[in-house]
Every structure is written in C-alpha cells, then in structure tokens.
JSON list of C-alpha atoms in Angstrom, two decimals:
[
{"chain": "X", "resi": 13, "resn": "MET", "atom": "CA", "xyz": [11.27, 1.32, -18.02]},
{"chain": "X", "resi": 14, "resn": "THR", "atom": "CA", "xyz": [13.43, -1.76, -18.45]},
{"chain": "X", "resi": 15, "resn": "THR", "atom": "CA", "xyz": [17.19, -1.19, -18.36]},
{"chain": "X", "resi": 16, "resn": "TRP", "atom": "CA", "xyz": [20.22, -3.26, -19.30]},
{"chain": "X", "resi": 17, "resn": "LEU", "atom": "CA", "xyz": [20.77, -6.42, -17.22]},
{"chain": "X", "resi": 18, "resn": "ASN", "atom": "CA", "xyz": [17.47, -5.91, -15.41]},
{"chain": "X", "resi": 19, "resn": "MET", "atom": "CA", "xyz": [16.48, -9.41, -14.30]},
{"chain": "X", "resi": 20, "resn": "SER", "atom": "CA", "xyz": [13.35, -8.45, -12.38]},
{"chain": "X", "resi": 21, "resn": "LEU", "atom": "CA", "xyz": [10.08, -6.66, -13.18]},
{"chain": "X", "resi": 22, "resn": "GLN", "atom": "CA", "xyz": [9.91, -2.94, -13.81]},
{"chain": "X", "resi": 23, "resn": "ASP", "atom": "CA", "xyz": [9.26, -0.65, -10.86]},
{"chain": "X", "resi": 24, "resn": "GLY", "atom": "CA", "xyz": [5.53, -0.39, -10.31]},
{"chain": "X", "resi": 25, "resn": "ALA", "atom": "CA", "xyz": [3.90, 2.93, -11.22]},
{"chain": "X", "resi": 26, "resn": "SER", "atom": "CA", "xyz": [0.41, 1.94, -10.03]},
{"chain": "X", "resi": 27, "resn": "PRO", "atom": "CA", "xyz": [-1.00, 0.22, -6.94]},
{"chain": "X", "resi": 28, "resn": "ILE", "atom": "CA", "xyz": [-2.04, -2.81, -9.02]},
{"chain": "X", "resi": 29, "resn": "MET", "atom": "CA", "xyz": [1.47, -3.29, -10.42]},
{"chain": "X", "resi": 30, "resn": "GLU", "atom": "CA", "xyz": [2.95, -3.07, -6.93]},
{"chain": "X", "resi": 31, "resn": "GLN", "atom": "CA", "xyz": [0.56, -5.79, -5.78]},
{"chain": "X", "resi": 32, "resn": "LEU", "atom": "CA", "xyz": [1.50, -7.91, -8.82]},
{"chain": "X", "resi": 33, "resn": "ILE", "atom": "CA", "xyz": [5.18, -7.59, -7.91]},
{"chain": "X", "resi": 34, "resn": "PHE", "atom": "CA", "xyz": [4.44, -8.64, -4.30]},
{"chain": "X", "resi": 35, "resn": "PHE", "atom": "CA", "xyz": [2.49, -11.65, -5.57]},
{"chain": "X", "resi": 36, "resn": "HIS", "atom": "CA", "xyz": [5.32, -12.58, -7.93]},
{"chain": "X", "resi": 37, "resn": "ASP", "atom": "CA", "xyz": [7.81, -12.53, -5.04]},
{"chain": "X", "resi": 38, "resn": "HIS", "atom": "CA", "xyz": [5.38, -14.49, -2.85]},
{"chain": "X", "resi": 39, "resn": "VAL", "atom": "CA", "xyz": [5.04, -17.31, -5.41]},
{"chain": "X", "resi": 40, "resn": "LEU", "atom": "CA", "xyz": [8.77, -17.25, -6.10]},
{"chain": "X", "resi": 41, "resn": "MET", "atom": "CA", "xyz": [9.53, -17.90, -2.41]},
{"chain": "X", "resi": 42, "resn": "ILE", "atom": "CA", "xyz": [7.09, -20.83, -2.37]},
{"chain": "X", "resi": 43, "resn": "MET", "atom": "CA", "xyz": [8.74, -22.27, -5.49]},
{"chain": "X", "resi": 44, "resn": "LEU", "atom": "CA", "xyz": [12.17, -21.83, -3.87]},
{"chain": "X", "resi": 45, "resn": "MET", "atom": "CA", "xyz": [11.08, -23.79, -0.79]},
{"chain": "X", "resi": 46, "resn": "ILE", "atom": "CA", "xyz": [9.59, -26.59, -2.93]},
{"chain": "X", "resi": 47, "resn": "THR", "atom": "CA", "xyz": [12.71, -26.79, -5.11]},
{"chain": "X", "resi": 48, "resn": "THR", "atom": "CA", "xyz": [14.99, -26.89, -2.06]},
{"chain": "X", "resi": 49, "resn": "THR", "atom": "CA", "xyz": [12.96, -29.62, -0.34]},
{"chain": "X", "resi": 50, "resn": "VAL", "atom": "CA", "xyz": [12.67, -31.82, -3.43]},
{"chain": "X", "resi": 51, "resn": "SER", "atom": "CA", "xyz": [16.36, -31.39, -4.27]},
{"chain": "X", "resi": 52, "resn": "TYR", "atom": "CA", "xyz": [17.36, -32.35, -0.72]},
{"chain": "X", "resi": 53, "resn": "MET", "atom": "CA", "xyz": [15.15, -35.47, -0.83]},
{"chain": "X", "resi": 54, "resn": "MET", "atom": "CA", "xyz": [16.48, -36.55, -4.23]},
{"chain": "X", "resi": 55, "resn": "ILE", "atom": "CA", "xyz": [20.12, -36.12, -3.19]},
{"chain": "X", "resi": 56, "resn": "THR", "atom": "CA", "xyz": [19.44, -38.04, 0.05]},
{"chain": "X", "resi": 57, "resn": "LEU", "atom": "CA", "xyz": [17.81, -40.92, -1.85]},
{"chain": "X", "resi": 58, "resn": "ILE", "atom": "CA", "xyz": [20.65, -41.10, -4.35]},
{"chain": "X", "resi": 59, "resn": "ARG", "atom": "CA", "xyz": [23.34, -41.17, -1.64]},
{"chain": "X", "resi": 60, "resn": "ASN", "atom": "CA", "xyz": [21.47, -43.51, 0.74]},
{"chain": "X", "resi": 61, "resn": "LYS", "atom": "CA", "xyz": [22.62, -47.13, 0.34]},
{"chain": "X", "resi": 62, "resn": "GLN", "atom": "CA", "xyz": [20.46, -48.65, 3.08]},
{"chain": "X", "resi": 63, "resn": "THR", "atom": "CA", "xyz": [17.76, -51.15, 2.17]},
{"chain": "X", "resi": 64, "resn": "SER", "atom": "CA", "xyz": [14.93, -52.76, 4.13]},
{"chain": "X", "resi": 65, "resn": "ARG", "atom": "CA", "xyz": [13.00, -55.91, 3.23]},
{"chain": "X", "resi": 66, "resn": "PHE", "atom": "CA", "xyz": [10.20, -55.02, 5.66]},
{"chain": "X", "resi": 67, "resn": "MET", "atom": "CA", "xyz": [9.39, -51.41, 4.57]},
{"chain": "X", "resi": 68, "resn": "LEU", "atom": "CA", "xyz": [6.38, -52.08, 2.33]},
{"chain": "X", "resi": 69, "resn": "GLU", "atom": "CA", "xyz": [4.32, -48.92, 2.90]},
{"chain": "X", "resi": 70, "resn": "GLY", "atom": "CA", "xyz": [4.50, -45.47, 4.43]},
{"chain": "X", "resi": 71, "resn": "GLN", "atom": "CA", "xyz": [0.98, -44.16, 5.01]},
{"chain": "X", "resi": 72, "resn": "MET", "atom": "CA", "xyz": [2.09, -41.10, 6.97]},
{"chain": "X", "resi": 73, "resn": "ILE", "atom": "CA", "xyz": [4.47, -39.81, 4.28]},
{"chain": "X", "resi": 74, "resn": "GLU", "atom": "CA", "xyz": [1.92, -40.55, 1.54]},
{"chain": "X", "resi": 75, "resn": "THR", "atom": "CA", "xyz": [-0.74, -38.60, 3.44]},
{"chain": "X", "resi": 76, "resn": "THR", "atom": "CA", "xyz": [1.69, -35.72, 3.97]},
{"chain": "X", "resi": 77, "resn": "TRP", "atom": "CA", "xyz": [2.74, -35.37, 0.35]},
{"chain": "X", "resi": 78, "resn": "THR", "atom": "CA", "xyz": [-0.91, -35.46, -0.73]},
{"chain": "X", "resi": 79, "resn": "ILE", "atom": "CA", "xyz": [-2.19, -32.80, 1.71]},
{"chain": "X", "resi": 80, "resn": "ALA", "atom": "CA", "xyz": [0.84, -30.47, 1.60]},
{"chain": "X", "resi": 81, "resn": "PRO", "atom": "CA", "xyz": [0.52, -29.55, -2.12]},
{"chain": "X", "resi": 82, "resn": "ALA", "atom": "CA", "xyz": [-3.19, -28.78, -1.60]},
{"chain": "X", "resi": 83, "resn": "ILE", "atom": "CA", "xyz": [-2.34, -26.40, 1.26]},
{"chain": "X", "resi": 84, "resn": "ILE", "atom": "CA", "xyz": [0.39, -24.75, -0.85]},
{"chain": "X", "resi": 85, "resn": "LEU", "atom": "CA", "xyz": [-2.09, -24.22, -3.71]},
{"chain": "X", "resi": 86, "resn": "VAL", "atom": "CA", "xyz": [-4.48, -22.47, -1.31]},
{"chain": "X", "resi": 87, "resn": "PHE", "atom": "CA", "xyz": [-1.71, -20.04, -0.30]},
{"chain": "X", "resi": 88, "resn": "ILE", "atom": "CA", "xyz": [-1.14, -19.29, -4.00]},
{"chain": "X", "resi": 89, "resn": "ALA", "atom": "CA", "xyz": [-4.79, -19.18, -5.11]},
{"chain": "X", "resi": 90, "resn": "MET", "atom": "CA", "xyz": [-6.17, -16.79, -2.47]},
{"chain": "X", "resi": 91, "resn": "PRO", "atom": "CA", "xyz": [-3.94, -13.77, -3.25]},
{"chain": "X", "resi": 92, "resn": "SER", "atom": "CA", "xyz": [-4.20, -14.59, -6.96]},
{"chain": "X", "resi": 93, "resn": "LEU", "atom": "CA", "xyz": [-8.01, -14.44, -6.93]},
{"chain": "X", "resi": 94, "resn": "ARG", "atom": "CA", "xyz": [-7.92, -11.23, -4.88]},
{"chain": "X", "resi": 95, "resn": "LEU", "atom": "CA", "xyz": [-5.67, -9.61, -7.48]},
{"chain": "X", "resi": 96, "resn": "LEU", "atom": "CA", "xyz": [-7.86, -10.79, -10.37]},
{"chain": "X", "resi": 97, "resn": "TYR", "atom": "CA", "xyz": [-10.91, -9.13, -8.83]},
{"chain": "X", "resi": 98, "resn": "LEU", "atom": "CA", "xyz": [-8.96, -5.94, -8.09]},
{"chain": "X", "resi": 99, "resn": "MET", "atom": "CA", "xyz": [-7.75, -5.73, -11.69]},
{"chain": "X", "resi": 100, "resn": "ASP", "atom": "CA", "xyz": [-11.31, -6.08, -13.03]},
{"chain": "X", "resi": 101, "resn": "GLU", "atom": "CA", "xyz": [-12.74, -3.49, -10.67]},
{"chain": "X", "resi": 102, "resn": "VAL", "atom": "CA", "xyz": [-13.65, -0.19, -12.37]},
{"chain": "X", "resi": 103, "resn": "HIS", "atom": "CA", "xyz": [-14.02, 2.66, -9.88]},
{"chain": "X", "resi": 104, "resn": "ASN", "atom": "CA", "xyz": [-15.69, 5.99, -10.56]},
{"chain": "X", "resi": 105, "resn": "PRO", "atom": "CA", "xyz": [-13.25, 7.36, -13.15]},
{"chain": "X", "resi": 106, "resn": "SER", "atom": "CA", "xyz": [-12.19, 10.98, -13.17]},
{"chain": "X", "resi": 107, "resn": "LEU", "atom": "CA", "xyz": [-11.08, 10.65, -16.79]},
{"chain": "X", "resi": 108, "resn": "THR", "atom": "CA", "xyz": [-11.86, 8.39, -19.75]},
{"chain": "X", "resi": 109, "resn": "LEU", "atom": "CA", "xyz": [-9.32, 7.75, -22.50]},
{"chain": "X", "resi": 110, "resn": "LYS", "atom": "CA", "xyz": [-10.08, 5.81, -25.66]},
{"chain": "X", "resi": 111, "resn": "ALA", "atom": "CA", "xyz": [-7.27, 4.15, -27.63]},
{"chain": "X", "resi": 112, "resn": "VAL", "atom": "CA", "xyz": [-7.80, 2.91, -31.20]},
{"chain": "X", "resi": 113, "resn": "GLY", "atom": "CA", "xyz": [-5.18, 0.65, -32.74]},
{"chain": "X", "resi": 114, "resn": "HIS", "atom": "CA", "xyz": [-4.26, 1.04, -36.40]},
{"chain": "X", "resi": 115, "resn": "GLN", "atom": "CA", "xyz": [-1.61, -0.48, -38.63]},
{"chain": "X", "resi": 116, "resn": "TRP", "atom": "CA", "xyz": [0.76, 0.79, -37.26]},
{"chain": "X", "resi": 117, "resn": "TYR", "atom": "CA", "xyz": [0.00, 3.64, -34.88]},
{"chain": "X", "resi": 118, "resn": "TRP", "atom": "CA", "xyz": [-2.38, 4.56, -32.07]},
{"chain": "X", "resi": 119, "resn": "SER", "atom": "CA", "xyz": [-5.20, 7.11, -32.02]},
{"chain": "X", "resi": 120, "resn": "TYR", "atom": "CA", "xyz": [-6.39, 8.61, -28.74]},
{"chain": "X", "resi": 121, "resn": "GLU", "atom": "CA", "xyz": [-9.61, 10.36, -27.78]},
{"chain": "X", "resi": 122, "resn": "TYR", "atom": "CA", "xyz": [-10.23, 12.14, -24.47]},
{"chain": "X", "resi": 123, "resn": "SER", "atom": "CA", "xyz": [-13.94, 11.42, -24.19]},
{"chain": "X", "resi": 124, "resn": "ASP", "atom": "CA", "xyz": [-14.56, 13.99, -21.44]},
{"chain": "X", "resi": 125, "resn": "PHE", "atom": "CA", "xyz": [-13.40, 16.88, -23.62]},
{"chain": "X", "resi": 126, "resn": "THR", "atom": "CA", "xyz": [-14.50, 18.07, -27.05]},
{"chain": "X", "resi": 127, "resn": "LYS", "atom": "CA", "xyz": [-12.04, 18.18, -29.93]},
{"chain": "X", "resi": 128, "resn": "LEU", "atom": "CA", "xyz": [-9.27, 16.52, -27.97]},
{"chain": "X", "resi": 129, "resn": "GLU", "atom": "CA", "xyz": [-7.99, 13.65, -30.08]},
{"chain": "X", "resi": 130, "resn": "PHE", "atom": "CA", "xyz": [-4.74, 12.91, -31.87]},
{"chain": "X", "resi": 131, "resn": "ASP", "atom": "CA", "xyz": [-2.66, 10.22, -33.55]},
{"chain": "X", "resi": 132, "resn": "SER", "atom": "CA", "xyz": [0.54, 8.94, -31.98]},
{"chain": "X", "resi": 133, "resn": "TYR", "atom": "CA", "xyz": [3.36, 7.71, -34.24]},
{"chain": "X", "resi": 134, "resn": "MET", "atom": "CA", "xyz": [6.78, 6.40, -33.37]},
{"chain": "X", "resi": 135, "resn": "ILE", "atom": "CA", "xyz": [9.56, 8.98, -33.84]},
{"chain": "X", "resi": 136, "resn": "PRO", "atom": "CA", "xyz": [11.72, 7.83, -36.80]},
{"chain": "X", "resi": 137, "resn": "GLN", "atom": "CA", "xyz": [15.33, 7.07, -35.98]},
{"chain": "X", "resi": 138, "resn": "GLU", "atom": "CA", "xyz": [16.68, 9.89, -38.16]},
{"chain": "X", "resi": 139, "resn": "GLU", "atom": "CA", "xyz": [14.55, 12.44, -36.23]},
{"chain": "X", "resi": 140, "resn": "GLN", "atom": "CA", "xyz": [15.42, 11.26, -32.74]},
{"chain": "X", "resi": 141, "resn": "GLN", "atom": "CA", "xyz": [17.25, 13.41, -30.22]},
{"chain": "X", "resi": 142, "resn": "GLU", "atom": "CA", "xyz": [19.72, 12.33, -27.56]},
{"chain": "X", "resi": 143, "resn": "SER", "atom": "CA", "xyz": [17.00, 12.47, -24.88]},
{"chain": "X", "resi": 144, "resn": "THR", "atom": "CA", "xyz": [14.61, 10.12, -26.69]},
{"chain": "X", "resi": 145, "resn": "PHE", "atom": "CA", "xyz": [14.56, 6.33, -26.70]},
{"chain": "X", "resi": 146, "resn": "ARG", "atom": "CA", "xyz": [14.71, 4.33, -29.92]},
{"chain": "X", "resi": 147, "resn": "LEU", "atom": "CA", "xyz": [11.48, 2.45, -30.75]},
{"chain": "X", "resi": 148, "resn": "LEU", "atom": "CA", "xyz": [9.78, 3.78, -27.61]},
{"chain": "X", "resi": 149, "resn": "ASP", "atom": "CA", "xyz": [9.18, 7.53, -27.98]},
{"chain": "X", "resi": 150, "resn": "THR", "atom": "CA", "xyz": [6.25, 9.00, -29.90]},
{"chain": "X", "resi": 151, "resn": "ASP", "atom": "CA", "xyz": [5.56, 12.34, -31.53]},
{"chain": "X", "resi": 152, "resn": "ASN", "atom": "CA", "xyz": [2.40, 12.87, -29.40]},
{"chain": "X", "resi": 153, "resn": "ARG", "atom": "CA", "xyz": [2.50, 11.61, -25.83]},
{"chain": "X", "resi": 154, "resn": "ILE", "atom": "CA", "xyz": [-0.54, 10.70, -23.76]},
{"chain": "X", "resi": 155, "resn": "VAL", "atom": "CA", "xyz": [-0.75, 13.14, -20.86]},
{"chain": "X", "resi": 156, "resn": "LEU", "atom": "CA", "xyz": [-2.60, 11.85, -17.79]},
{"chain": "X", "resi": 157, "resn": "PRO", "atom": "CA", "xyz": [-3.03, 13.17, -14.24]},
{"chain": "X", "resi": 158, "resn": "MET", "atom": "CA", "xyz": [-1.41, 11.21, -11.44]},
{"chain": "X", "resi": 159, "resn": "ASN", "atom": "CA", "xyz": [-3.35, 9.86, -8.44]},
{"chain": "X", "resi": 160, "resn": "SER", "atom": "CA", "xyz": [-6.59, 9.86, -10.42]},
{"chain": "X", "resi": 161, "resn": "PRO", "atom": "CA", "xyz": [-8.69, 6.82, -11.41]},
{"chain": "X", "resi": 162, "resn": "ILE", "atom": "CA", "xyz": [-8.58, 6.54, -15.19]},
{"chain": "X", "resi": 163, "resn": "ARG", "atom": "CA", "xyz": [-10.85, 4.42, -17.37]},
{"chain": "X", "resi": 164, "resn": "MET", "atom": "CA", "xyz": [-9.20, 3.05, -20.50]},
{"chain": "X", "resi": 165, "resn": "ILE", "atom": "CA", "xyz": [-11.32, 1.97, -23.47]},
{"chain": "X", "resi": 166, "resn": "VAL", "atom": "CA", "xyz": [-9.41, 0.05, -26.13]},
{"chain": "X", "resi": 167, "resn": "THR", "atom": "CA", "xyz": [-10.47, -1.01, -29.62]},
{"chain": "X", "resi": 168, "resn": "ALA", "atom": "CA", "xyz": [-8.94, -1.47, -33.08]},
{"chain": "X", "resi": 169, "resn": "ALA", "atom": "CA", "xyz": [-9.77, -0.27, -36.57]},
{"chain": "X", "resi": 170, "resn": "ASP", "atom": "CA", "xyz": [-8.22, -3.06, -38.64]},
{"chain": "X", "resi": 171, "resn": "VAL", "atom": "CA", "xyz": [-6.53, -6.08, -36.97]},
{"chain": "X", "resi": 172, "resn": "LEU", "atom": "CA", "xyz": [-5.84, -7.29, -33.43]},
{"chain": "X", "resi": 173, "resn": "HIS", "atom": "CA", "xyz": [-3.58, -5.09, -31.31]},
{"chain": "X", "resi": 174, "resn": "SER", "atom": "CA", "xyz": [-2.79, -4.99, -27.59]},
{"chain": "X", "resi": 175, "resn": "TRP", "atom": "CA", "xyz": [-2.37, -1.80, -25.52]},
{"chain": "X", "resi": 176, "resn": "THR", "atom": "CA", "xyz": [0.30, -2.58, -22.92]},
{"chain": "X", "resi": 177, "resn": "ILE", "atom": "CA", "xyz": [2.11, -0.57, -20.25]},
{"chain": "X", "resi": 178, "resn": "PRO", "atom": "CA", "xyz": [4.24, -2.98, -18.15]},
{"chain": "X", "resi": 179, "resn": "SER", "atom": "CA", "xyz": [4.95, -0.55, -15.28]},
{"chain": "X", "resi": 180, "resn": "LEU", "atom": "CA", "xyz": [1.19, -0.02, -14.80]},
{"chain": "X", "resi": 181, "resn": "GLY", "atom": "CA", "xyz": [0.33, -3.72, -14.97]},
{"chain": "X", "resi": 182, "resn": "VAL", "atom": "CA", "xyz": [-2.05, -3.01, -17.88]},
{"chain": "X", "resi": 183, "resn": "LYS", "atom": "CA", "xyz": [-2.46, -5.20, -20.97]},
{"chain": "X", "resi": 184, "resn": "THR", "atom": "CA", "xyz": [-5.72, -4.94, -22.89]},
{"chain": "X", "resi": 185, "resn": "ASP", "atom": "CA", "xyz": [-6.46, -6.47, -26.29]},
{"chain": "X", "resi": 186, "resn": "ALA", "atom": "CA", "xyz": [-7.68, -4.14, -29.03]},
{"chain": "X", "resi": 187, "resn": "THR", "atom": "CA", "xyz": [-10.25, -6.05, -31.09]},
{"chain": "X", "resi": 188, "resn": "PRO", "atom": "CA", "xyz": [-12.04, -4.60, -34.15]},
{"chain": "X", "resi": 189, "resn": "GLY", "atom": "CA", "xyz": [-15.73, -4.03, -33.46]},
{"chain": "X", "resi": 190, "resn": "ARG", "atom": "CA", "xyz": [-15.35, -4.52, -29.70]},
{"chain": "X", "resi": 191, "resn": "LEU", "atom": "CA", "xyz": [-14.68, -2.16, -26.80]},
{"chain": "X", "resi": 192, "resn": "ASN", "atom": "CA", "xyz": [-12.49, -3.55, -24.02]},
{"chain": "X", "resi": 193, "resn": "GLN", "atom": "CA", "xyz": [-12.28, -1.67, -20.75]},
{"chain": "X", "resi": 194, "resn": "THR", "atom": "CA", "xyz": [-9.69, -1.46, -18.01]},
{"chain": "X", "resi": 195, "resn": "SER", "atom": "CA", "xyz": [-8.78, 1.02, -15.30]},
{"chain": "X", "resi": 196, "resn": "PHE", "atom": "CA", "xyz": [-5.65, 2.17, -13.53]},
{"chain": "X", "resi": 197, "resn": "SER", "atom": "CA", "xyz": [-4.25, 4.94, -11.37]},
{"chain": "X", "resi": 198, "resn": "ILE", "atom": "CA", "xyz": [-0.73, 6.30, -11.81]},
{"chain": "X", "resi": 199, "resn": "SER", "atom": "CA", "xyz": [0.96, 6.77, -8.44]},
{"chain": "X", "resi": 200, "resn": "ARG", "atom": "CA", "xyz": [3.96, 8.91, -9.44]},
{"chain": "X", "resi": 201, "resn": "PRO", "atom": "CA", "xyz": [4.96, 11.48, -12.06]},
{"chain": "X", "resi": 202, "resn": "GLY", "atom": "CA", "xyz": [7.20, 10.50, -14.94]},
{"chain": "X", "resi": 203, "resn": "ILE", "atom": "CA", "xyz": [7.23, 9.03, -18.43]},
{"chain": "X", "resi": 204, "resn": "LEU", "atom": "CA", "xyz": [5.98, 5.47, -18.90]},
{"chain": "X", "resi": 205, "resn": "TYR", "atom": "CA", "xyz": [6.66, 3.37, -21.97]},
{"chain": "X", "resi": 206, "resn": "GLY", "atom": "CA", "xyz": [4.86, 0.45, -23.58]},
{"chain": "X", "resi": 207, "resn": "GLN", "atom": "CA", "xyz": [4.38, -1.25, -26.92]},
{"chain": "X", "resi": 208, "resn": "CYS", "atom": "CA", "xyz": [1.78, -3.18, -28.86]},
{"chain": "X", "resi": 209, "resn": "SER", "atom": "CA", "xyz": [1.89, -6.74, -27.51]},
{"chain": "X", "resi": 210, "resn": "GLU", "atom": "CA", "xyz": [-0.09, -8.54, -30.20]},
{"chain": "X", "resi": 211, "resn": "ILE", "atom": "CA", "xyz": [1.56, -9.46, -33.51]},
{"chain": "X", "resi": 212, "resn": "CYS", "atom": "CA", "xyz": [-0.32, -7.21, -35.93]},
{"chain": "X", "resi": 213, "resn": "GLY", "atom": "CA", "xyz": [1.71, -7.20, -39.13]},
{"chain": "X", "resi": 214, "resn": "ALA", "atom": "CA", "xyz": [5.01, -6.12, -40.64]},
{"chain": "X", "resi": 215, "resn": "ASN", "atom": "CA", "xyz": [5.51, -3.03, -38.45]},
{"chain": "X", "resi": 216, "resn": "HIS", "atom": "CA", "xyz": [4.25, -4.56, -35.21]},
{"chain": "X", "resi": 217, "resn": "SER", "atom": "CA", "xyz": [7.51, -3.59, -33.48]},
{"chain": "X", "resi": 218, "resn": "PHE", "atom": "CA", "xyz": [6.98, 0.08, -34.30]},
{"chain": "X", "resi": 219, "resn": "MET", "atom": "CA", "xyz": [3.81, 0.85, -32.31]},
{"chain": "X", "resi": 220, "resn": "PRO", "atom": "CA", "xyz": [5.12, 2.36, -29.06]},
{"chain": "X", "resi": 221, "resn": "ILE", "atom": "CA", "xyz": [2.99, 3.89, -26.31]},
{"chain": "X", "resi": 222, "resn": "THR", "atom": "CA", "xyz": [4.26, 6.84, -24.27]},
{"chain": "X", "resi": 223, "resn": "ILE", "atom": "CA", "xyz": [2.44, 8.19, -21.22]},
{"chain": "X", "resi": 224, "resn": "GLU", "atom": "CA", "xyz": [3.46, 11.38, -19.44]},
{"chain": "X", "resi": 225, "resn": "SER", "atom": "CA", "xyz": [2.16, 11.40, -15.88]},
{"chain": "X", "resi": 226, "resn": "VAL", "atom": "CA", "xyz": [1.80, 14.92, -14.46]},
{"chain": "X", "resi": 227, "resn": "PRO", "atom": "CA", "xyz": [0.06, 16.61, -11.49]},
{"chain": "X", "resi": 228, "resn": "ALA", "atom": "CA", "xyz": [-3.55, 17.62, -12.05]},
{"chain": "X", "resi": 229, "resn": "LYS", "atom": "CA", "xyz": [-2.71, 21.32, -12.39]},
{"chain": "X", "resi": 230, "resn": "TYR", "atom": "CA", "xyz": [-0.35, 20.70, -15.31]},
{"chain": "X", "resi": 231, "resn": "PHE", "atom": "CA", "xyz": [-2.86, 18.34, -16.91]},
{"chain": "X", "resi": 232, "resn": "ILE", "atom": "CA", "xyz": [-5.56, 21.04, -16.86]},
{"chain": "X", "resi": 233, "resn": "ASN", "atom": "CA", "xyz": [-3.14, 23.50, -18.48]},
{"chain": "X", "resi": 234, "resn": "TRP", "atom": "CA", "xyz": [-2.28, 20.91, -21.15]},
{"chain": "X", "resi": 235, "resn": "VAL", "atom": "CA", "xyz": [-5.97, 20.28, -21.89]},
{"chain": "X", "resi": 236, "resn": "SER", "atom": "CA", "xyz": [-6.61, 24.02, -22.22]},
{"chain": "X", "resi": 237, "resn": "LYS", "atom": "CA", "xyz": [-3.68, 24.38, -24.62]},
{"chain": "X", "resi": 238, "resn": "MET", "atom": "CA", "xyz": [-4.71, 21.38, -26.74]},
{"chain": "X", "resi": 239, "resn": "SER", "atom": "CA", "xyz": [-8.35, 22.50, -26.94]},
{"chain": "X", "resi": 240, "resn": "GLU", "atom": "CA", "xyz": [-7.53, 25.93, -28.37]}
]
C-alpha cells in the first residue's frame, strides 16, 4: 500500500502491475531525454549571439526533427499496445469472484461455490484496532489464492462505482445493468488495499476494498469454514 512520502507507484503484486511499472519507467526515461535535449537547445539559442544573413534554410535539421518524434512514438506505442492486449486477456480462471457495488459498500459472490457470499463494510473509526488502517480496512476481507488466475466480474446495484486495487493494476467500472470482466493473478501473499474510484455519492470515500492473498491450502480451509 502507499506510505508517507512515497513518490512512486506501489510495489506490484501481480505480473501485469510489474509490467505497468516497467512501462512507466521506460516512458519516463524517454521524457527525460527529450526534456534534456530541448532544454540544452533552448539555452544554447538564448546564449548564442551569432547571426548569419545567408542561413535561410536547414533541410537536414528539419528532416531530423520530423522523423525523430515519429521514431520515439513507435518506441512508446509498441510496449503500450502489448500491455493493453495483455490486460484484456482472460485466461482459463481457477476462480471467479463477482463484486456488486452499493451505496456505500461492496457485496461479493464466489460463483464457484454455493452459499459463499457476503457484504463488506468499512470498519468505523471507533471500532478500529491498532493493527487496522483508517478508511482502508473492512469487516469482511476478500480471501483469494495466490498464483492462480482469477476472473473478476464487476457490476453495480444503484449508481456507478469502480473496483480498484492499485497494487494489482486493476480498475474496473461497476455499471448498473452491465457485467464488466477483468482478470488478474496475485504473485505474493499479503493484504492488498483499494477503494472505489468513481464518485458515487456522499460516502464515496468510505468504500474500501481489502484482499487477503493466501496460499491455496489456506484458501481451501477458509472456503470450508465459510460454507458451513
């Protein structure tokens, strides 16, 4: 999760998020080179006092600064398109989870199991413990197995919501009357936090999402306990 004075992205908890971070750094380096080059040229032009009555055109430099941006855009577009296709790819899921947005809480249904559904509310401030995070922890956490392809189906019961987990690189709109689908795989155990990212009313800030990533053995035990 994000910590104080954290100027970069959260640590990736899925292969897609790790690729997004690499792409972000890739584009940032290109922008740094462009900024450095343009700044150097502007400072040189400002400080240069030489003039020439015979320099009327510069075809070589005009050709260069027309072709160079096109080449730079190719180096940005190719990895970007690859990532877009990877994010839309839905593999054979080992688990399907359905999230339904309400004002102002989330409902979850494990579609592969019978009678496994629950509501998830934010823990009020007066009931919080020292180990919980304000505005981020919920009374019922989503428990998911790590290293397993998971299909996420998102919808809403009233207004627009958005199911978002930054460390997984997942952000899916919850639209009433429509099922949106995404997929992800959690690469490490731990607790992941997110929030509703679509302004949905007065208590929009109080719709946290908490995922507990566990090994498959613990997930099976949790399912057995919840299904009793």
